[in-house]
Coordinates of C-alpha atoms and ligand atoms in Angstrom, one line a residue:
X1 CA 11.5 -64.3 23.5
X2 CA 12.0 -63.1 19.8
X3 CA 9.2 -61.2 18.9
X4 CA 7.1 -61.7 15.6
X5 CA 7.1 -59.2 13.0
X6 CA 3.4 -58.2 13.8
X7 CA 4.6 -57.8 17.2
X8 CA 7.5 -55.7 15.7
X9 CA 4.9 -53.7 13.4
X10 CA 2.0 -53.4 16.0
X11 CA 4.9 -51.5 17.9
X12 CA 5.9 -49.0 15.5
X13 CA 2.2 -48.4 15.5
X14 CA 1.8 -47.2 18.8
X15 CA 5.0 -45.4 18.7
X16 CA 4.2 -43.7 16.0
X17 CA 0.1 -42.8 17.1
X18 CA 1.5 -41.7 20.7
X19 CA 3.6 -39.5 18.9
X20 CA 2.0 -38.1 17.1
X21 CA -0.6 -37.5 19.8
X22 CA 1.8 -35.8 22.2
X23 CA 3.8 -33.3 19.4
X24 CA -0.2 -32.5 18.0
X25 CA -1.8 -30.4 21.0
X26 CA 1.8 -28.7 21.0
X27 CA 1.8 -27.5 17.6
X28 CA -1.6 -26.6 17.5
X29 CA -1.0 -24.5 21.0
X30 CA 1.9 -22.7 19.3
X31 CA -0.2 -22.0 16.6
X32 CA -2.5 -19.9 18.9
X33 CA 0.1 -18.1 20.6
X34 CA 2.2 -17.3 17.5
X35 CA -0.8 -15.3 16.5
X36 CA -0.7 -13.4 19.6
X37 CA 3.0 -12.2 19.4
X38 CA 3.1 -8.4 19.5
X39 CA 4.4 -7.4 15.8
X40 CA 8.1 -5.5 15.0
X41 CA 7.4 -1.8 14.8
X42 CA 8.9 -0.8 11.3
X43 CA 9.0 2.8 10.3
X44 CA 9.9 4.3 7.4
X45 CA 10.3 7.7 6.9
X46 CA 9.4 9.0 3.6
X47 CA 7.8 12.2 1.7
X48 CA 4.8 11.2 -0.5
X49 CA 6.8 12.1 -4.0
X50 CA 10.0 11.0 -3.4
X51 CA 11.8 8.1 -6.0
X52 CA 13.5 7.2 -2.7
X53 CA 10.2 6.7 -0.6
X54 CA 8.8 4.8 -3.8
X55 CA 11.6 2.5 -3.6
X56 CA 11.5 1.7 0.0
X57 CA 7.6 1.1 -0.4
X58 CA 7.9 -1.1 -3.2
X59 CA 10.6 -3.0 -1.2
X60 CA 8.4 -3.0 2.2
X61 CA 5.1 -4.1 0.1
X62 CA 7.5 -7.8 -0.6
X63 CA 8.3 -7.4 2.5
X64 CA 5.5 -7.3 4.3
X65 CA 3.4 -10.2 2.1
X66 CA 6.5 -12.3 3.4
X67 CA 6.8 -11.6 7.0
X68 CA 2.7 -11.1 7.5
X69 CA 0.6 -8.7 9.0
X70 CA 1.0 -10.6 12.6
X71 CA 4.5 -10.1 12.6
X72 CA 5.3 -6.4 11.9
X73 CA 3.6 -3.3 12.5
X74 CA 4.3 -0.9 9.3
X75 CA 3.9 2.7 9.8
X76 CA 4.7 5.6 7.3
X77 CA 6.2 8.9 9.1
X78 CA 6.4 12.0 7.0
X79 CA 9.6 14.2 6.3
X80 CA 8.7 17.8 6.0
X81 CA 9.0 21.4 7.3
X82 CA 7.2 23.4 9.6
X83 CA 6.3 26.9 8.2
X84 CA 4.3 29.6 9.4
X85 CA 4.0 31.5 6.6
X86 CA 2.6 28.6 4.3
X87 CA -1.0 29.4 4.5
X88 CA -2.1 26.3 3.3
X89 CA -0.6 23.7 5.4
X90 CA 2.1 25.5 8.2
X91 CA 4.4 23.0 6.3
X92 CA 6.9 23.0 3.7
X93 CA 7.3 20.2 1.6
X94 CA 10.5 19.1 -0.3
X95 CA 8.5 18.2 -3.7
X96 CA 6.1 21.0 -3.5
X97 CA 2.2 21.8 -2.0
X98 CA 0.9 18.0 -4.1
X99 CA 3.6 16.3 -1.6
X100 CA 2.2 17.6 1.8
X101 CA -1.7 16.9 0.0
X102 CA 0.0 13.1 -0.6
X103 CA 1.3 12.8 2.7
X104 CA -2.4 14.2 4.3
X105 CA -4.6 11.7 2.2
X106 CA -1.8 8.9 3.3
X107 CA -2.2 10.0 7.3
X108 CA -6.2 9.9 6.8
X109 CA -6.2 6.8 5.5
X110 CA -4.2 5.2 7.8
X111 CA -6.1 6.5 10.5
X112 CA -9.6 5.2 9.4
X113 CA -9.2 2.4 7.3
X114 CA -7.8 -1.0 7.7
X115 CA -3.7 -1.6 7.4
X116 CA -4.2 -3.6 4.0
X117 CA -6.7 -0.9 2.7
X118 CA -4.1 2.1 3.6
X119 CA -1.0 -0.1 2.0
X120 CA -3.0 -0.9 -1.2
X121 CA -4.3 2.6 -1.8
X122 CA -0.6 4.0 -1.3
X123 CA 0.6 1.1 -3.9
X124 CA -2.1 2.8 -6.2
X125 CA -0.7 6.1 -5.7
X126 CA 2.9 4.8 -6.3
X127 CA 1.9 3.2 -9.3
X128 CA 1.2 6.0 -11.4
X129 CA 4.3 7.6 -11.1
X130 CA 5.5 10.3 -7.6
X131 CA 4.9 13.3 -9.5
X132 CA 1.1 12.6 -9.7
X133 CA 0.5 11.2 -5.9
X134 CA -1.6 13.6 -4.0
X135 CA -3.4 14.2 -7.4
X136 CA -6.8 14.4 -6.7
X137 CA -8.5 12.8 -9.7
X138 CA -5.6 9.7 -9.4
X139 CA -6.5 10.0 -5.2
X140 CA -10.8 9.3 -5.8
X141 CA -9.5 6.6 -8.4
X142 CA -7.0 4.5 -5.7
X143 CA -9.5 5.2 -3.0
X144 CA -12.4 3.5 -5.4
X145 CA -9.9 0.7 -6.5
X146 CA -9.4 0.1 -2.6
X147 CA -13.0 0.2 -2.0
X148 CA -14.1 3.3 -0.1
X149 CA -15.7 6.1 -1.1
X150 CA -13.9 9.7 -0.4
X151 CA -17.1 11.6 0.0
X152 CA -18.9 9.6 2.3
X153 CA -16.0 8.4 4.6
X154 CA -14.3 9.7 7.5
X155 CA -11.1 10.1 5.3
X156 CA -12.6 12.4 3.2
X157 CA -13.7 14.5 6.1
X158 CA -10.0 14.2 7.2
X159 CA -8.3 14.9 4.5
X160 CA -11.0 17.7 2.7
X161 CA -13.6 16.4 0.9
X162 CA -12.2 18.7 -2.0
X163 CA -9.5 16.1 -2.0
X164 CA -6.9 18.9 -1.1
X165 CA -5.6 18.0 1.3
X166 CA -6.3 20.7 3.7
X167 CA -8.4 19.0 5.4
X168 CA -8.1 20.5 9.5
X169 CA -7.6 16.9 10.9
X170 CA -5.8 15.5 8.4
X171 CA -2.8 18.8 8.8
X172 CA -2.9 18.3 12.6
X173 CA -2.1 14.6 11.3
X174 CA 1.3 16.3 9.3
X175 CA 2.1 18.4 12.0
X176 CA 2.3 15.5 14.3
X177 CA 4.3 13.0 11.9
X178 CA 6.5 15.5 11.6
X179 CA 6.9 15.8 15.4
X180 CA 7.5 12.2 15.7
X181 CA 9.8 12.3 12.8
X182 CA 12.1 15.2 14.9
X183 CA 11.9 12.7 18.2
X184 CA 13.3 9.9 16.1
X185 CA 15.7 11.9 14.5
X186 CA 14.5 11.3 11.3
X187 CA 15.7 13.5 8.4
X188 CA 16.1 11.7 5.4
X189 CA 13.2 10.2 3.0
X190 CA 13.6 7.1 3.2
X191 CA 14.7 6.3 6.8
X192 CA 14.2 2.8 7.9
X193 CA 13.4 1.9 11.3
X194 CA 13.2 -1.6 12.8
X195 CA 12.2 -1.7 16.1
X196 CA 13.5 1.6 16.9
X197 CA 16.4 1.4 15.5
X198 CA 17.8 3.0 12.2
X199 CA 18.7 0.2 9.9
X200 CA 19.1 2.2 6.6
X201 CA 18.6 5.2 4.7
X202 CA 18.0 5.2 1.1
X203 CA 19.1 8.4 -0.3
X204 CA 20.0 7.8 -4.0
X205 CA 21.4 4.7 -3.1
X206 CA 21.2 2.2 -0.2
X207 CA 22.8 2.9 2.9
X208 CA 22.5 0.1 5.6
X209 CA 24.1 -2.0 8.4
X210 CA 23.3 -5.0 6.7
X211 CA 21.5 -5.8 3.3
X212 CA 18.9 -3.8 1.4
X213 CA 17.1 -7.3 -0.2
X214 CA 13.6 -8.5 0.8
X215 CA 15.4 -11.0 2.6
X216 CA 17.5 -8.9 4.5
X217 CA 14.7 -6.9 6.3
X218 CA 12.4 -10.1 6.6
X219 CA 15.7 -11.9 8.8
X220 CA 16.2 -8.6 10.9
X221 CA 12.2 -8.6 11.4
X222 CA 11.9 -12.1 12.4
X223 CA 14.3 -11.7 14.3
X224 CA 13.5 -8.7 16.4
X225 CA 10.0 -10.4 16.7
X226 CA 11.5 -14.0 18.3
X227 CA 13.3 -11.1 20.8
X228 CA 10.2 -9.2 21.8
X229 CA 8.3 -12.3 22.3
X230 CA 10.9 -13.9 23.9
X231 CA 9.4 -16.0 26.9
X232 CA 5.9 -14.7 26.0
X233 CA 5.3 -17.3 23.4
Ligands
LIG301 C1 1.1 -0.2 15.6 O1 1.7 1.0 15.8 C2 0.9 2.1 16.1 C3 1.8 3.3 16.2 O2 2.5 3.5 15.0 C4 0.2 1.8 17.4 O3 -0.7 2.9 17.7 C5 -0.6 0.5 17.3 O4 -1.2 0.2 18.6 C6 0.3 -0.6 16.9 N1 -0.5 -1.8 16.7 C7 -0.2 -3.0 17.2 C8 -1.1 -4.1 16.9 O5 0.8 -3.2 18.0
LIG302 C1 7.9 28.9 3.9 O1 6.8 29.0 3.2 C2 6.8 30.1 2.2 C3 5.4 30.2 1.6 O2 5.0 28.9 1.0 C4 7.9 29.9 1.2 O3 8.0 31.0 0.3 C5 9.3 29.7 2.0 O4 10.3 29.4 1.1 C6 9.2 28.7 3.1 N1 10.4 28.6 3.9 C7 11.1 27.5 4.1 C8 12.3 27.6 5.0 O5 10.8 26.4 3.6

């Protein structure tokens, strides 16, 4: 029997409805999971006042609006020295005493307030040039414009409530970046590390197995993140 063309059309109908029924609770499932992926560790190791750190931030803050906060787990690990005879930190650091203060009110705020809150108040810092981050005046303007209050919060505590930086917490804080830094072989400000592995250094200039554009690190992230999750999601 030839079939009419509202039999013909009714068809398509129901092809189309069961279809889209069976792809729906899929999608919506994936959705879920996706969420639930463990995120890329990226590191980057930087000194608070370096035009080399600035430039990987600035890089990383594209980067990281594109690939999500899901996705990747940013982290900033500090280059320095250890020093015994510095009496006010045990650490030397390359662009003087305001770079280990920058790098101290960086650790505190990473350590008691949320991801965003830490990246935006470091992007403040950056933005008024590196000779002027670990400034105190500029530090109780970012951490206003971030919306905490340095006197009252735990970071203040951490990091000295003179704004300092010699806070006892937040040194302890250095000390152990640094540590991390040696275990990772880290030297150079800014180091970048995907997933544990070294994927550039910016040291005047780019240095990199790959690219150095937004889209470069975004591909290697997604990628490395489709790898970890592999089979979990
Ligand atoms: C992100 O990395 C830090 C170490 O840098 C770790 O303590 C933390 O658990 C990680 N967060 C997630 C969500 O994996
Ligand atoms: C150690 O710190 C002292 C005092 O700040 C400084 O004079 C000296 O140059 C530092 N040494 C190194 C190797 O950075």
């Amino acid at each position: 029997m030839i079939p009419t063309i509202s039999q013909v059309l009714s068809l398509i109908v129901l092809i189309t409805v069961t279809s889209v029924v069976a792809i729906a609770p899929d999608s919506q499932f994936r959705l879920q999971t996706e969420v639930q992926g463990l995120p890329v560790p990226v590191q980057l190791g930087v000194m608070s006042r370096c035009p080399d750190a600035l430039a990987c931030e600035s890089v990383f803050d594209q980067v990281w609006k594109e690939v999500g906060q899901q996705k990747m787990n940013l982290s900033l690990i500090y280059v320095a020295r250890l020093n015994s005879t510095d009496k006010d930190f045990g650490v030397t650091c390359m662009h003087g005493p305001g770079e280990c203060a920058g790098n101290i009110q960086q650790l505190c705020v990473a350590k008691y307030a949320t991801p965003s809150t830490w990246w935006n108040f470091i992007q403040c810092q950056n933005a008024h040039g590196r000779y002027r981050v670990g400034e105190p005046e500029l530090t109780l303007q970012c951490a206003a414009n971030v919306g905490f209050d340095w006197k009252s919060s735990e970071i203040g505590a951490c990091a000295g409530l003179d704004v300092s930086g010699k806070g006892t917490e937040g040194i302890q804080l250095l000390r152990q970046s640094l540590l991390l830094g040696k275990a990772l072989h880290i030297q150079k400000s800014c180091t970048v590390l995907i997933n544990g592995k070294k994927v550039c250094v910016r040291d005047g200039t780019w240095d990199c197995d790959g690219g150095h554009d937004v889209e470069d690190f975004v591909e290697i992230i997604n990628r490395e993140y489709d790898k970890i999750n592999e089979g979990v999601i």
